XYZ file of C-alpha atoms in Angstrom:
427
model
C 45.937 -66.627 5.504
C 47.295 -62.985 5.993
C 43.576 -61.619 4.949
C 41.858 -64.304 7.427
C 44.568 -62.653 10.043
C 43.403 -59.141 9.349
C 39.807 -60.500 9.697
C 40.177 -61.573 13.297
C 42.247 -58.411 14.091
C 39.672 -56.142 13.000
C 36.656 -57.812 15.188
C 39.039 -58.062 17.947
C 39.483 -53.639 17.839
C 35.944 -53.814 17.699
C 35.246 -55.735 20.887
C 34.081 -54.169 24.336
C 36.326 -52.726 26.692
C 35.847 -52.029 30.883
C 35.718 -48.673 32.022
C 35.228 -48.217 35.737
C 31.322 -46.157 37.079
C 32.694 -45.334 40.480
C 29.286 -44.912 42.810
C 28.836 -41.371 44.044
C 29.878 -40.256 47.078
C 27.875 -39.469 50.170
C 27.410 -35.966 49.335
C 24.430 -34.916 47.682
C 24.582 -32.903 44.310
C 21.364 -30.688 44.767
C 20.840 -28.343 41.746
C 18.773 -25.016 42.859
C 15.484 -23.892 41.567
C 15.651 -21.545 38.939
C 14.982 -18.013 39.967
C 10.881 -17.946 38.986
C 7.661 -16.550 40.096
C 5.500 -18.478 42.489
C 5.042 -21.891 41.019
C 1.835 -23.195 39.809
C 0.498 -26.918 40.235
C 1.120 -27.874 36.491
C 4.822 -26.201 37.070
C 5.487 -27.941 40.540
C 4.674 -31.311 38.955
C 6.791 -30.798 35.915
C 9.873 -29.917 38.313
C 9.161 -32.944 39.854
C 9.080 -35.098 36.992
C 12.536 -33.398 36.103
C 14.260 -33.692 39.510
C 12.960 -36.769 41.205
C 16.022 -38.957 42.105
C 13.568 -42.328 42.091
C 12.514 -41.069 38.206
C 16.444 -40.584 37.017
C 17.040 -44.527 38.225
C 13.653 -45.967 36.726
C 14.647 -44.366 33.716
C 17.919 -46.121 33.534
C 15.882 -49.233 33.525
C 14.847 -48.525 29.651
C 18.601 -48.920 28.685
C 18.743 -52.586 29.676
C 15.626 -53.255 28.114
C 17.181 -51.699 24.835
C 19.881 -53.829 25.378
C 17.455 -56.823 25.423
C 15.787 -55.650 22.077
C 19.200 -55.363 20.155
C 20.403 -59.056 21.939
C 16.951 -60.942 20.397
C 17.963 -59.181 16.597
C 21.579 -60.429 16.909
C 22.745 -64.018 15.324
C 25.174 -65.532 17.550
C 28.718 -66.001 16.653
C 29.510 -68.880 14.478
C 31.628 -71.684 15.658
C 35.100 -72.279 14.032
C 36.549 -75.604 14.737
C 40.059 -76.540 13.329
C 42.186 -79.795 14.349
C 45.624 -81.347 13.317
C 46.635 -84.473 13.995
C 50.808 -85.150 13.516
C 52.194 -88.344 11.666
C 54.101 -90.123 14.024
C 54.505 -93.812 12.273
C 52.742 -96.138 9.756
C 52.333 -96.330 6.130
C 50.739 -93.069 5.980
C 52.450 -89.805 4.468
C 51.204 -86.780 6.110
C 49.498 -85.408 9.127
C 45.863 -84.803 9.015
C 43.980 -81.919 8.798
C 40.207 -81.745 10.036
C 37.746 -78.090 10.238
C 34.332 -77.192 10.176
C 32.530 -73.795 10.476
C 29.013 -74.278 12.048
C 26.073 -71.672 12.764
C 23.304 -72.029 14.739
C 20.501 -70.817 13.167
C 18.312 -71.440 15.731
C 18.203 -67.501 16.655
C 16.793 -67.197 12.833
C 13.750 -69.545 13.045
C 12.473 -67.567 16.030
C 14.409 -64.314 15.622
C 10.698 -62.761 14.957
C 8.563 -63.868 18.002
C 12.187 -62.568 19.742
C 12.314 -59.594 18.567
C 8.582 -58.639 18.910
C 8.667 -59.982 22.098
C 11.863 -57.766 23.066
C 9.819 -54.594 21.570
C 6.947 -55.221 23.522
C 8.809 -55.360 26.881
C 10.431 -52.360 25.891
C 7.103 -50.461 25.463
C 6.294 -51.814 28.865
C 9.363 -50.518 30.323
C 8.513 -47.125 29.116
C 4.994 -47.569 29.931
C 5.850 -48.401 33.298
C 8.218 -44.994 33.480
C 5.600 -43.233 32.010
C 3.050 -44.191 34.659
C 5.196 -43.582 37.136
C 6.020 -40.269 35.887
C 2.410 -39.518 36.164
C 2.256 -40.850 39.425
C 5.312 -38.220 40.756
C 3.397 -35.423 39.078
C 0.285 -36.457 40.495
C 1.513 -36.287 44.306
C 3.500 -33.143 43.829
C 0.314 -31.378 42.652
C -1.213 -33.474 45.492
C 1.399 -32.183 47.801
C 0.890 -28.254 46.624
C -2.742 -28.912 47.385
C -2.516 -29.823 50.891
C 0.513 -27.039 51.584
C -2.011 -24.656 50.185
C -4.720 -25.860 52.539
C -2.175 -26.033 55.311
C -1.183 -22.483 55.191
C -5.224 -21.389 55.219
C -5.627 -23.610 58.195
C -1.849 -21.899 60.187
C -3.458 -18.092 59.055
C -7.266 -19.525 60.157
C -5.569 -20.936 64.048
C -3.134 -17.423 64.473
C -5.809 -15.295 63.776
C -7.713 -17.029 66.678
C -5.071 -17.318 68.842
C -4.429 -13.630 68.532
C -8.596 -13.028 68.878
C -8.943 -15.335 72.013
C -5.104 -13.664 73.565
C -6.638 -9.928 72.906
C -10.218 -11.580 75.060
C -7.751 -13.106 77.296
C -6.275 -9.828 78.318
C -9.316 -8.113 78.045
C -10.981 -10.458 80.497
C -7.775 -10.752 82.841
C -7.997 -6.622 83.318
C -11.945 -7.048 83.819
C -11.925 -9.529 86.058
C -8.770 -8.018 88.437
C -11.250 -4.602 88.414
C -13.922 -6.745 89.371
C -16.185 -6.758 86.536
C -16.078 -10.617 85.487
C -14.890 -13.716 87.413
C -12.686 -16.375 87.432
C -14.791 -18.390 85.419
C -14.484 -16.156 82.661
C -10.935 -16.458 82.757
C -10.985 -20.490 82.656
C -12.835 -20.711 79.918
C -10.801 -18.738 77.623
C -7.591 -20.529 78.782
C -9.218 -23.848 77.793
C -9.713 -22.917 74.435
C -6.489 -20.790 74.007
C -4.470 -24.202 75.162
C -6.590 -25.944 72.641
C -5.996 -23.559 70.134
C -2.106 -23.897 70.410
C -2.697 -27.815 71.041
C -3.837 -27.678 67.307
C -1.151 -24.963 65.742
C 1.389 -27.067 66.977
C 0.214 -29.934 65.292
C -0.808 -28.276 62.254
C 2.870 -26.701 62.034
C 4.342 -30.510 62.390
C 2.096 -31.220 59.565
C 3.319 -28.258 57.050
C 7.092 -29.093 57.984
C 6.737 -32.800 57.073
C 4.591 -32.202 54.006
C 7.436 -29.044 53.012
C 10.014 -31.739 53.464
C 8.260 -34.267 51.231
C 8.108 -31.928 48.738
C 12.016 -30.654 49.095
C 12.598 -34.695 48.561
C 10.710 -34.588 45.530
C 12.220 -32.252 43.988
C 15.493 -33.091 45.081
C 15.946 -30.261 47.122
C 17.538 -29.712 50.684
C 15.328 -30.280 53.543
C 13.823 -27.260 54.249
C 14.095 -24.963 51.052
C 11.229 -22.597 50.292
C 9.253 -23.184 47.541
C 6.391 -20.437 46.323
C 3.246 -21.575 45.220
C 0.930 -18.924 43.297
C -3.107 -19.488 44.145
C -4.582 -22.991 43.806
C -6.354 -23.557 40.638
C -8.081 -27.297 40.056
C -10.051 -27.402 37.155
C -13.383 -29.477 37.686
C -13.983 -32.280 35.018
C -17.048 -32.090 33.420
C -19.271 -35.249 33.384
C -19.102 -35.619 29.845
C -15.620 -35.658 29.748
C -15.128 -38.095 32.446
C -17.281 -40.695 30.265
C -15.175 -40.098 27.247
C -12.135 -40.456 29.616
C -13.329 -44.006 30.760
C -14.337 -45.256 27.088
C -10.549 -44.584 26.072
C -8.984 -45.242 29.433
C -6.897 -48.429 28.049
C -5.771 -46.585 25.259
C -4.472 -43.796 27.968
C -3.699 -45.095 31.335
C 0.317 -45.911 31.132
C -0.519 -49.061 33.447
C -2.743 -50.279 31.377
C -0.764 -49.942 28.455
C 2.277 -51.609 30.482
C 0.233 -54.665 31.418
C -0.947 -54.843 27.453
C 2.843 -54.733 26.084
C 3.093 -57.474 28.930
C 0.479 -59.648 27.364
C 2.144 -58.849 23.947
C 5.225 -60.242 25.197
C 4.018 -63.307 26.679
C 2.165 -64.264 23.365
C 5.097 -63.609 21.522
C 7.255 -65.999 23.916
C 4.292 -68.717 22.950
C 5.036 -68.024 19.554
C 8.670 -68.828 20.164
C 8.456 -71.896 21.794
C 6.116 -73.224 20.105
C 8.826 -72.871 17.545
C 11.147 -74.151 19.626
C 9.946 -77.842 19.068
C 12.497 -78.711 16.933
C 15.928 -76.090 18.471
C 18.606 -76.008 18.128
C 19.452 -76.473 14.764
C 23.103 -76.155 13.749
C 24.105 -75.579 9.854
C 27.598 -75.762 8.692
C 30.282 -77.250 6.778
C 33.029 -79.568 7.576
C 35.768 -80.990 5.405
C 39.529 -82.051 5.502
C 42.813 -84.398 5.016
C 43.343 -87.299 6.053
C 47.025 -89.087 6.491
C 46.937 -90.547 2.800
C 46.138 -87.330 1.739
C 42.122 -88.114 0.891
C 40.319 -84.573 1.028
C 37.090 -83.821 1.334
C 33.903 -81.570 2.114
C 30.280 -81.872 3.130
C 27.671 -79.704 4.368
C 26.324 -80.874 8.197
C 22.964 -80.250 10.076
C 22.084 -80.954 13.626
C 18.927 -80.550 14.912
C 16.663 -81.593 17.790
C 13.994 -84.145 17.109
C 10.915 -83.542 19.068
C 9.962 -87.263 20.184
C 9.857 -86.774 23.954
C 10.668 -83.284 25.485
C 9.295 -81.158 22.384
C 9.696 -77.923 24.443
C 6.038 -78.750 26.506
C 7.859 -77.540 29.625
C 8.611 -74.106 28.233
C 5.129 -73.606 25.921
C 2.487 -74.379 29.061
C 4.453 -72.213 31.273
C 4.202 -69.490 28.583
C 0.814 -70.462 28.148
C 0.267 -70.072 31.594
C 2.424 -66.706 31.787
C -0.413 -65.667 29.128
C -3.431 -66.549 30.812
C -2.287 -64.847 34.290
C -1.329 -61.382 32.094
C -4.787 -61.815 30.644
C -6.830 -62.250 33.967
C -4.267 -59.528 35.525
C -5.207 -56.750 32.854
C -8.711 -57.635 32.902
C -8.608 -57.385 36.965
C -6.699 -53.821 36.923
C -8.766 -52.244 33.890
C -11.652 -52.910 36.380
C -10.291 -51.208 38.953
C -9.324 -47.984 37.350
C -12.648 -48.047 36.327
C -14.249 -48.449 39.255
C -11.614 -46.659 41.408
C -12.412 -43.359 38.842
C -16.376 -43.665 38.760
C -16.474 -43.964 42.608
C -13.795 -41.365 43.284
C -16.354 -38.960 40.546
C -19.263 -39.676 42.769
C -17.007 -39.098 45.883
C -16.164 -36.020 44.289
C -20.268 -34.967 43.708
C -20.296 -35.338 47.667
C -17.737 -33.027 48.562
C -19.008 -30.351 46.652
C -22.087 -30.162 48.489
C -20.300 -30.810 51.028
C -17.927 -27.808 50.667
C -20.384 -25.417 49.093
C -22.377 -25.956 52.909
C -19.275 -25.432 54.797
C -18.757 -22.235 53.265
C -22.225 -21.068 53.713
C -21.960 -22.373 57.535
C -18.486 -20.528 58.081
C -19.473 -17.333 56.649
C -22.280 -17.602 59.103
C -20.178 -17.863 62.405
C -18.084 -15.105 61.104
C -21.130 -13.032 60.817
C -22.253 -13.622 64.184
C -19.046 -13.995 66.019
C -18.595 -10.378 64.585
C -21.467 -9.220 66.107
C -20.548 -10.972 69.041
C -17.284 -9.069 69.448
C -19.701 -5.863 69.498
C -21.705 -7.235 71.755
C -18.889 -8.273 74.330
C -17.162 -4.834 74.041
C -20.970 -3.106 74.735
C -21.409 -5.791 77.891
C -24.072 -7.244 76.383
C -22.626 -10.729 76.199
C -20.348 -12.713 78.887
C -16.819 -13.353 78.143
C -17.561 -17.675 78.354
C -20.238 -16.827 75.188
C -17.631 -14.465 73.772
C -14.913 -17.667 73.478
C -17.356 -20.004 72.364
C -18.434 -17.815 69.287
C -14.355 -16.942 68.171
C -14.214 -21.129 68.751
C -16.851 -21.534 66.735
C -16.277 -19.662 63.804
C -12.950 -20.396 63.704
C -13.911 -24.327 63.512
C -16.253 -23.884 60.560
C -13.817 -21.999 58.675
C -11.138 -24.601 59.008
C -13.864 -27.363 58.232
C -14.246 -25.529 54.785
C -10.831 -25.306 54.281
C -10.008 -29.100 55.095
C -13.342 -29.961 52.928
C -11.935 -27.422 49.954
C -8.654 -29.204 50.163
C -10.138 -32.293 50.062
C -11.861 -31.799 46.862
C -8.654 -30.313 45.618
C -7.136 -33.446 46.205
C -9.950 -35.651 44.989
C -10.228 -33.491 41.537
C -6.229 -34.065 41.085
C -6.585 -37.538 41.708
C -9.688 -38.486 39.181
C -7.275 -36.360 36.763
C -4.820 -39.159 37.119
C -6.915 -41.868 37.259
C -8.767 -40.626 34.053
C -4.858 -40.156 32.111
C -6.376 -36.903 31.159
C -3.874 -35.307 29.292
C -1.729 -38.315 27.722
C -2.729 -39.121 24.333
C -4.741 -42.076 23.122
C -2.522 -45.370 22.071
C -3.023 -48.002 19.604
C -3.682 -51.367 20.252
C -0.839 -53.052 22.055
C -2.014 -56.812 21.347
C -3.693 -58.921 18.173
C-alpha cells in the first residue's frame, strides 16, 4: 500500500502546471538594423525571413503540430476501478471487495498509421513555413526591385523637371524681350504640370512601397534602408528544364500538399483498422461477502456487424482522392505558371534591349536639340517636345528593366531554385 501511495505521488509531481502568457502590449518592440553596408537582394530577403512578424506566428504553428506527433505515440492512461460494498445484515461475514485495472489498447493496434500520419502533417507544417518563407523572401527581393526602379524613374522626372524649368525661364526672358511668343510659353507649362503630375505620383508610389518594406522587416514606418546596385541573375534555359523535372521534389507547396496526401493515406490505414475499436484488455478480480475470491482476465471489443467504421474510411477515402486531384491540379500550375512566366520573360528582353536602344536615341537627339535651341535654330514648342520625349523613353526602359527584374525573381521562386531536392513524400 505505502509503495502504491508513493506511485501516485510521484506521477502527480510530474503532472502539468498553468503559467500565465500575458498578450503584449500595444507598443511595438522594433529591433534596429544592424549597422551594414548597403544591402543586397539576397541580404534584404534574408532580413526579411528573420524579422517578419507573420513568419514568427506561422512558425509557432510547428509546435502544435509536434504536440500532435508526441499525442498519436502516447498510450492512454489505464483505467483503475476499485469498489467496496459494507455488510449491513444477512448470513454473510464480511464486506465485499470488487477491482479491475483495464487498458485500452486500441491506441496500439493503430498507433502506426497514427504516428505516420502525425509525422507527415508535421512535414507539411514545415513545408508550409518553408514555402512561405520563400514567399517573404521572394517579395522583399521583389520589393528592392521595384524601389530600385523607382528611384531611376524620381532621378529620370527631376532631371526633366529641372531641364524643362531652366527652358521655362529661358523662354519666359525671350519671350518678355520679344524674341518668342506666348505660345512658346504654353507649351512648356503643359508639360512642366505634367511632369510634376507624374513625380507626385511616382513619390506616392516609393513611400508606399518604402513602407511595405519597413513592415516587412518589422521596422518603423519610414526607416531608411540602403540598397547596393541591382543584380538579377538570368536563368539559363537549361537550367530552367532541370528546375521543372525536379520541381516536386523542390517546391515547399508541393511538398506540403504530398505530406498531405501521406497523411490522408495513413488515416485510411487507421480506420480501416478501426473496424473492430475499441478494444479494452484488463483484469478484474475480488471478494465477495462469504469471502469467495477470485481473478480473471477481461476483453471488450467492438464487433463490426453494422457500423464497421464505413462512415470514417469513405470520408478518408474521399479526403484521399481530393489531396490526390488537388496535388495533381497545383503541380500543373507551377508548371505552367513557370514555363509561361520563362517565355514572358524571352519577351521582355527584347523588349528591354529595344527600349534602351530607343532611349539612348532621344538622348542623342534631344542633346543636339538643346544646341540647336540655344543657336536659334529650333523653336522653344520643338525644344519641350524633344526633353518630353527622351525623358519618356528612358523611363519606358527603366519600367521595362524593372519589369524583367521582377519577372527573373519571380521564375526564381517558382522554379525553388536554391532549396534542395526531397525524397519521396508518399508510397
Amino acid at each position: 500500500m505505502k509503495r502504491a501511495f508513493v506511485l501516485v505521488l510521484a506521477g502527480l509531481s510530474s503532472c502539468a502546471t498553468y503559467h500565465s502568457a500575458p498578450l503584449p502590449g500595444m507598443e511595438p518592440v522594433v529591433a534596429p538594423l544592424p549597422a551594414t553596408k548597403p544591402l543586397t537582394l539576397t541580404q534584404l530577403a534574408a532580413l526579411a525571413v528573420r524579422r517578419d512578424p507573420d513568419l514568427t506566428a506561422a512558425r509557432a504553428q510547428a509546435g502544435i503540430a509536434q504536440t500532435e506527433l508526441l499525442a498519436a505515440g502516447t498510450p492512454p492512461n489505464p483505467s483503475l476501478s476499485i469498489g467496496f460494498e459494507a455488510l449491513l445484515g444477512g448470513p454473510a461475514s464480511m464486506s465485499s471487495i470488487a477491482g479491475s485495472l483495464v487498458e485500452d489498447v486500441s491506441p496500439l493496434i493503430t498507433r502506426s498509421a497514427n504516428v505516420n500520419a502525425a509525422k507527415a502533417h508535421l512535414l507539411q507544417v514545415n513545408a508550409g513555413i518553408l514555402w512561405q518563407e520563400w514567399q517573404v523572401a521572394a517579395q522583399a527581393e521583389q520589393l528592392g526591385v521595384t524601389l530600385t526602379g523607382e528611384a531611376a524613374d524620381l532621378a529620370s522626372l527631376h532631371s526633366d523637371d529641372q531641364a524643362l524649368t531652366a527652358l521655362e525661364q529661358d523662354v519666359q526672358a525671350q519671350t518678355a524681350a520679344g524674341n518668342l511668343t506666348q505660345q512658346d510659353v504654353s507649351a512648356t507649362q503643359i508639360a512642366l504640370a505634367t511632369l510634376r503630375t507624374a513625380l507626385n505620383s511616382e513619390e506616392q508610389a516609393q513611400a508606399r512601397d518604402e513602407a511595405q518594406l519597413d513592415a516587412l522587416l518589422a521596422l518603423s514606418p519610414g526607416t531608411p534602408i540602403a540598397s547596393a546596385p541591382i543584380d538579377v541573375a538570368q536563368i539559363p534555359p537549361g537550367l530552367q528544364q532541370q528546375a521543372l523535372a525536379t520541381l516536386p521534389q523542390r517546391r515547399p507547396d508541393l511538398l506540403a500538399l504530398r505530406y498531405g496526401y501521406t497523411e490522408a493515406d495513413e488515416k485510411l490505414r487507421a480506420a480501416i483498422r478501426g473496424q473492430f475499436l475499441p478494444i479494452s484488455v484488463g483484469a478484474q478480480g475480488g471478494r465477495d461477502t462469504s469471502g469467495v475470491t477470485s481473478a480473471g482476465p477481461q476483453v471488450t471489443l467492438s464487433l463490426p456487424l453494422f457500423n464497421r467504421n464505413r462512415p470514417a474510411i469513405q470520408t478518408d477515402e474521399a479526403t484521399r482522392t481530393a489531396l490526390r486531384a488537388q496535388y495533381a491540379a497545383s503541380l500543373a500550375a507551377a508548371r505552367n505558371g513557370a514555363e509561361a512566366l520563362g517565355q514572358s520573360i524571352t519577351m521582355l528582353q527584347h523588349q528591354s534591349a529595344q527600349a534602351d536602344q530607343a532611349a539612348a536615341q532621344a538622348a542623342a537627339i534631344a542633346e543636339d536639340a538643346r544646341h540647336s535651341f540655344s543657336a536659334g535654330g529650333l523653336d522653344a514648342s520643338a525644344e519641350t517636345d524633344l526633353i518630353t520625349a527622351a525623358g519618356d523613353r528612358e523611363r519606358e526602359a527603366i519600367q521595362l528593366r524593372t519589369q524583367l527584374q521582377t519577372a527573373e525573381v519571380s521564375l526564381a521562386t517558382l522554379l525553388g531554385l536554391g532549396l534542395p531536392v526531397h525524397g519521396r513524400a508518399t508510397r
